[in-house]
Amino acid sequence: MNPCTAVALLPPPKYAVALAALGQSPEPGHVLCELGEGHEEAHAAMLWDHYQDGRSGSAVWARWGAGAARLAPLPWCGVLDPRDADAACGLFAGHPAPHDWEIVDPTDEAITRELARHHPHLFH
């Protein structure tokens, strides 16, 4: 399945604005939805891992729809990739189908094929 192509601009965090040089405001940053195309829930992009007691049990996600974006700590999806028992889905628990290994970005795939063709030693 192709990825969703939704994009959101997020304002810079308040701490970045506070640390900016006088008269120089940080620019907003963009995030891309990581869910599969055609989902009906809010868009989602993982921003950073959230560690508690030295373990990553969740991540902070940007979620957005028609209104403003919001940040939410969400637990990781625990479903294991059937092709690799050591890899779990990289999306949040309860995300709409499909799992991340079923979402294939055609541009990313084309770049990977070209890199593998020109630099096969990198793909062993």
PDB file of C-alpha atoms in Angstrom:
ATOM      1  CA  MET A   1       0.000   0.000   0.000  1.00  0.00           C
ATOM      2  CA  ASN A   2       1.166   3.526  -0.719  1.00  0.00           C
ATOM      3  CA  PRO A   3       1.723   5.941   2.158  1.00  0.00           C
ATOM      4  CA  CYS A   4      -0.624   8.795   2.968  1.00  0.00           C
ATOM      5  CA  THR A   5       0.677  12.023   1.439  1.00  0.00           C
ATOM      6  CA  ALA A   6      -0.673  14.440   4.065  1.00  0.00           C
ATOM      7  CA  VAL A   7       1.744  17.088   5.307  1.00  0.00           C
ATOM      8  CA  ALA A   8       1.448  19.410   8.299  1.00  0.00           C
ATOM      9  CA  LEU A   9       3.473  22.449   9.311  1.00  0.00           C
ATOM     10  CA  LEU A  10       4.232  22.498  13.021  1.00  0.00           C
ATOM     11  CA  PRO A  11       5.225  25.700  14.782  1.00  0.00           C
ATOM     12  CA  PRO A  12       8.632  25.647  16.455  1.00  0.00           C
ATOM     13  CA  PRO A  13       8.567  24.499  20.088  1.00  0.00           C
ATOM     14  CA  LYS A  14       8.387  27.268  22.681  1.00  0.00           C
ATOM     15  CA  TYR A  15      11.883  26.450  23.966  1.00  0.00           C
ATOM     16  CA  ALA A  16      13.320  26.938  20.446  1.00  0.00           C
ATOM     17  CA  VAL A  17      11.615  30.322  20.176  1.00  0.00           C
ATOM     18  CA  ALA A  18      12.951  31.300  23.629  1.00  0.00           C
ATOM     19  CA  LEU A  19      16.513  30.291  22.677  1.00  0.00           C
ATOM     20  CA  ALA A  20      16.472  31.988  19.272  1.00  0.00           C
ATOM     21  CA  ALA A  21      18.652  35.030  18.738  1.00  0.00           C
ATOM     22  CA  LEU A  22      16.834  38.328  19.135  1.00  0.00           C
ATOM     23  CA  GLY A  23      14.884  39.103  15.975  1.00  0.00           C
ATOM     24  CA  GLN A  24      15.387  35.627  14.489  1.00  0.00           C
ATOM     25  CA  SER A  25      12.379  33.385  14.850  1.00  0.00           C
ATOM     26  CA  PRO A  26      12.729  29.657  14.091  1.00  0.00           C
ATOM     27  CA  GLU A  27      10.812  28.431  11.049  1.00  0.00           C
ATOM     28  CA  PRO A  28       7.933  25.961  11.264  1.00  0.00           C
ATOM     29  CA  GLY A  29       8.855  22.387  10.385  1.00  0.00           C
ATOM     30  CA  HIS A  30       6.924  19.937   8.256  1.00  0.00           C
ATOM     31  CA  VAL A  31       5.923  16.368   9.080  1.00  0.00           C
ATOM     32  CA  LEU A  32       4.608  13.675   6.750  1.00  0.00           C
ATOM     33  CA  CYS A  33       1.851  11.257   7.686  1.00  0.00           C
ATOM     34  CA  GLU A  34       3.246   7.749   8.292  1.00  0.00           C
ATOM     35  CA  LEU A  35      -0.052   5.913   7.885  1.00  0.00           C
ATOM     36  CA  GLY A  36      -1.290   4.137   4.764  1.00  0.00           C
ATOM     37  CA  GLU A  37      -3.253   6.075   2.145  1.00  0.00           C
ATOM     38  CA  GLY A  38      -7.002   6.322   2.564  1.00  0.00           C
ATOM     39  CA  HIS A  39      -7.094   6.085   6.370  1.00  0.00           C
ATOM     40  CA  GLU A  40     -10.054   7.772   8.041  1.00  0.00           C
ATOM     41  CA  GLU A  41      -8.461   8.737  11.355  1.00  0.00           C
ATOM     42  CA  ALA A  42      -6.255  11.737  12.119  1.00  0.00           C
ATOM     43  CA  HIS A  43      -2.898  11.823  10.335  1.00  0.00           C
ATOM     44  CA  ALA A  44       0.148  10.804  12.381  1.00  0.00           C
ATOM     45  CA  ALA A  45       3.914  11.366  12.392  1.00  0.00           C
ATOM     46  CA  MET A  46       6.309  10.092  15.044  1.00  0.00           C
ATOM     47  CA  LEU A  47       8.459  12.888  16.466  1.00  0.00           C
ATOM     48  CA  TRP A  48      10.628  11.173  19.096  1.00  0.00           C
ATOM     49  CA  ASP A  49      10.859   8.114  21.318  1.00  0.00           C
ATOM     50  CA  HIS A  50       9.558   8.549  24.837  1.00  0.00           C
ATOM     51  CA  TYR A  51      11.762   6.729  27.333  1.00  0.00           C
ATOM     52  CA  GLN A  52      10.651   5.849  30.817  1.00  0.00           C
ATOM     53  CA  ASP A  53      12.937   3.957  33.205  1.00  0.00           C
ATOM     54  CA  GLY A  54      15.412   3.506  30.333  1.00  0.00           C
ATOM     55  CA  ARG A  55      12.883   1.740  28.105  1.00  0.00           C
ATOM     56  CA  SER A  56      11.050   2.966  25.025  1.00  0.00           C
ATOM     57  CA  GLY A  57       7.441   1.985  25.593  1.00  0.00           C
ATOM     58  CA  SER A  58       5.934   4.841  23.646  1.00  0.00           C
ATOM     59  CA  ALA A  59       6.687   7.746  21.353  1.00  0.00           C
ATOM     60  CA  VAL A  60       5.478  11.309  20.960  1.00  0.00           C
ATOM     61  CA  TRP A  61       3.352  11.608  17.828  1.00  0.00           C
ATOM     62  CA  ALA A  62       1.974  14.629  16.001  1.00  0.00           C
ATOM     63  CA  ARG A  63      -1.689  13.996  15.131  1.00  0.00           C
ATOM     64  CA  TRP A  64      -3.635  16.325  12.850  1.00  0.00           C
ATOM     65  CA  GLY A  65      -6.774  16.575  10.789  1.00  0.00           C
ATOM     66  CA  ALA A  66      -8.873  19.498   9.686  1.00  0.00           C
ATOM     67  CA  GLY A  67      -7.925  21.493  12.791  1.00  0.00           C
ATOM     68  CA  ALA A  68      -4.696  22.189  14.595  1.00  0.00           C
ATOM     69  CA  ALA A  69      -2.069  19.556  15.237  1.00  0.00           C
ATOM     70  CA  ARG A  70      -1.650  18.096  18.703  1.00  0.00           C
ATOM     71  CA  LEU A  71       1.150  16.119  20.317  1.00  0.00           C
ATOM     72  CA  ALA A  72       0.321  12.825  21.996  1.00  0.00           C
ATOM     73  CA  PRO A  73       2.424  10.172  23.733  1.00  0.00           C
ATOM     74  CA  LEU A  74       1.217   6.877  22.271  1.00  0.00           C
ATOM     75  CA  PRO A  75       2.399   3.327  23.020  1.00  0.00           C
ATOM     76  CA  TRP A  76       4.082   1.369  20.237  1.00  0.00           C
ATOM     77  CA  CYS A  77       2.164  -1.196  18.206  1.00  0.00           C
ATOM     78  CA  GLY A  78       3.329  -4.579  19.476  1.00  0.00           C
ATOM     79  CA  VAL A  79       2.569  -6.613  16.336  1.00  0.00           C
ATOM     80  CA  LEU A  80       5.649  -8.402  15.002  1.00  0.00           C
ATOM     81  CA  ASP A  81       6.596  -8.347  11.324  1.00  0.00           C
ATOM     82  CA  PRO A  82       5.862 -11.859   9.987  1.00  0.00           C
ATOM     83  CA  ARG A  83       9.049 -11.640   7.875  1.00  0.00           C
ATOM     84  CA  ASP A  84      11.269 -10.709  10.835  1.00  0.00           C
ATOM     85  CA  ALA A  85      10.359 -11.875  14.343  1.00  0.00           C
ATOM     86  CA  ASP A  86      12.789  -9.310  15.829  1.00  0.00           C
ATOM     87  CA  ALA A  87      10.997  -6.312  14.254  1.00  0.00           C
ATOM     88  CA  ALA A  88       7.740  -4.849  15.498  1.00  0.00           C
ATOM     89  CA  CYS A  89       5.477  -2.411  13.693  1.00  0.00           C
ATOM     90  CA  GLY A  90       6.843   1.132  13.920  1.00  0.00           C
ATOM     91  CA  LEU A  91       3.434   2.743  14.332  1.00  0.00           C
ATOM     92  CA  PHE A  92       1.389   3.380  17.477  1.00  0.00           C
ATOM     93  CA  ALA A  93      -0.896   0.845  19.161  1.00  0.00           C
ATOM     94  CA  GLY A  94      -4.400   0.874  17.706  1.00  0.00           C
ATOM     95  CA  HIS A  95      -3.337   2.549  14.450  1.00  0.00           C
ATOM     96  CA  PRO A  96      -5.574   2.032  11.408  1.00  0.00           C
ATOM     97  CA  ALA A  97      -4.505  -0.798   9.086  1.00  0.00           C
ATOM     98  CA  PRO A  98      -2.007  -1.555   7.609  1.00  0.00           C
ATOM     99  CA  HIS A  99       1.176  -2.102   9.652  1.00  0.00           C
ATOM    100  CA  ASP A 100       4.293  -0.139   8.669  1.00  0.00           C
ATOM    101  CA  TRP A 101       5.923  -3.014   6.734  1.00  0.00           C
ATOM    102  CA  GLU A 102       2.903  -3.040   4.400  1.00  0.00           C
ATOM    103  CA  ILE A 103       3.254   0.680   3.578  1.00  0.00           C
ATOM    104  CA  VAL A 104       5.673   1.094   0.693  1.00  0.00           C
ATOM    105  CA  ASP A 105       6.801   4.478  -0.572  1.00  0.00           C
ATOM    106  CA  PRO A 106       7.442   4.070  -4.336  1.00  0.00           C
ATOM    107  CA  THR A 107      10.006   6.889  -4.363  1.00  0.00           C
ATOM    108  CA  ASP A 108      11.889   5.329  -1.453  1.00  0.00           C
ATOM    109  CA  GLU A 109      11.829   1.951  -3.217  1.00  0.00           C
ATOM    110  CA  ALA A 110      13.194   3.456  -6.454  1.00  0.00           C
ATOM    111  CA  ILE A 111      16.028   5.186  -4.583  1.00  0.00           C
ATOM    112  CA  THR A 112      16.882   1.959  -2.750  1.00  0.00           C
ATOM    113  CA  ARG A 113      16.971  -0.015  -6.033  1.00  0.00           C
ATOM    114  CA  GLU A 114      19.328   2.540  -7.598  1.00  0.00           C
ATOM    115  CA  LEU A 115      21.601   2.592  -4.571  1.00  0.00           C
ATOM    116  CA  ALA A 116      21.709  -1.219  -4.505  1.00  0.00           C
ATOM    117  CA  ARG A 117      22.559  -1.290  -8.212  1.00  0.00           C
ATOM    118  CA  HIS A 118      25.412   1.202  -7.876  1.00  0.00           C
ATOM    119  CA  HIS A 119      26.612   0.155  -4.396  1.00  0.00           C
ATOM    120  CA  PRO A 120      25.700  -3.529  -3.877  1.00  0.00           C
ATOM    121  CA  HIS A 121      28.240  -3.853  -1.024  1.00  0.00           C
ATOM    122  CA  LEU A 122      25.989  -1.659   1.113  1.00  0.00           C
ATOM    123  CA  PHE A 123      23.088  -4.144   0.908  1.00  0.00           C
ATOM    124  CA  HIS A 124      24.592  -7.409   2.185  1.00  0.00           C
TER     125      HIS A 124
END
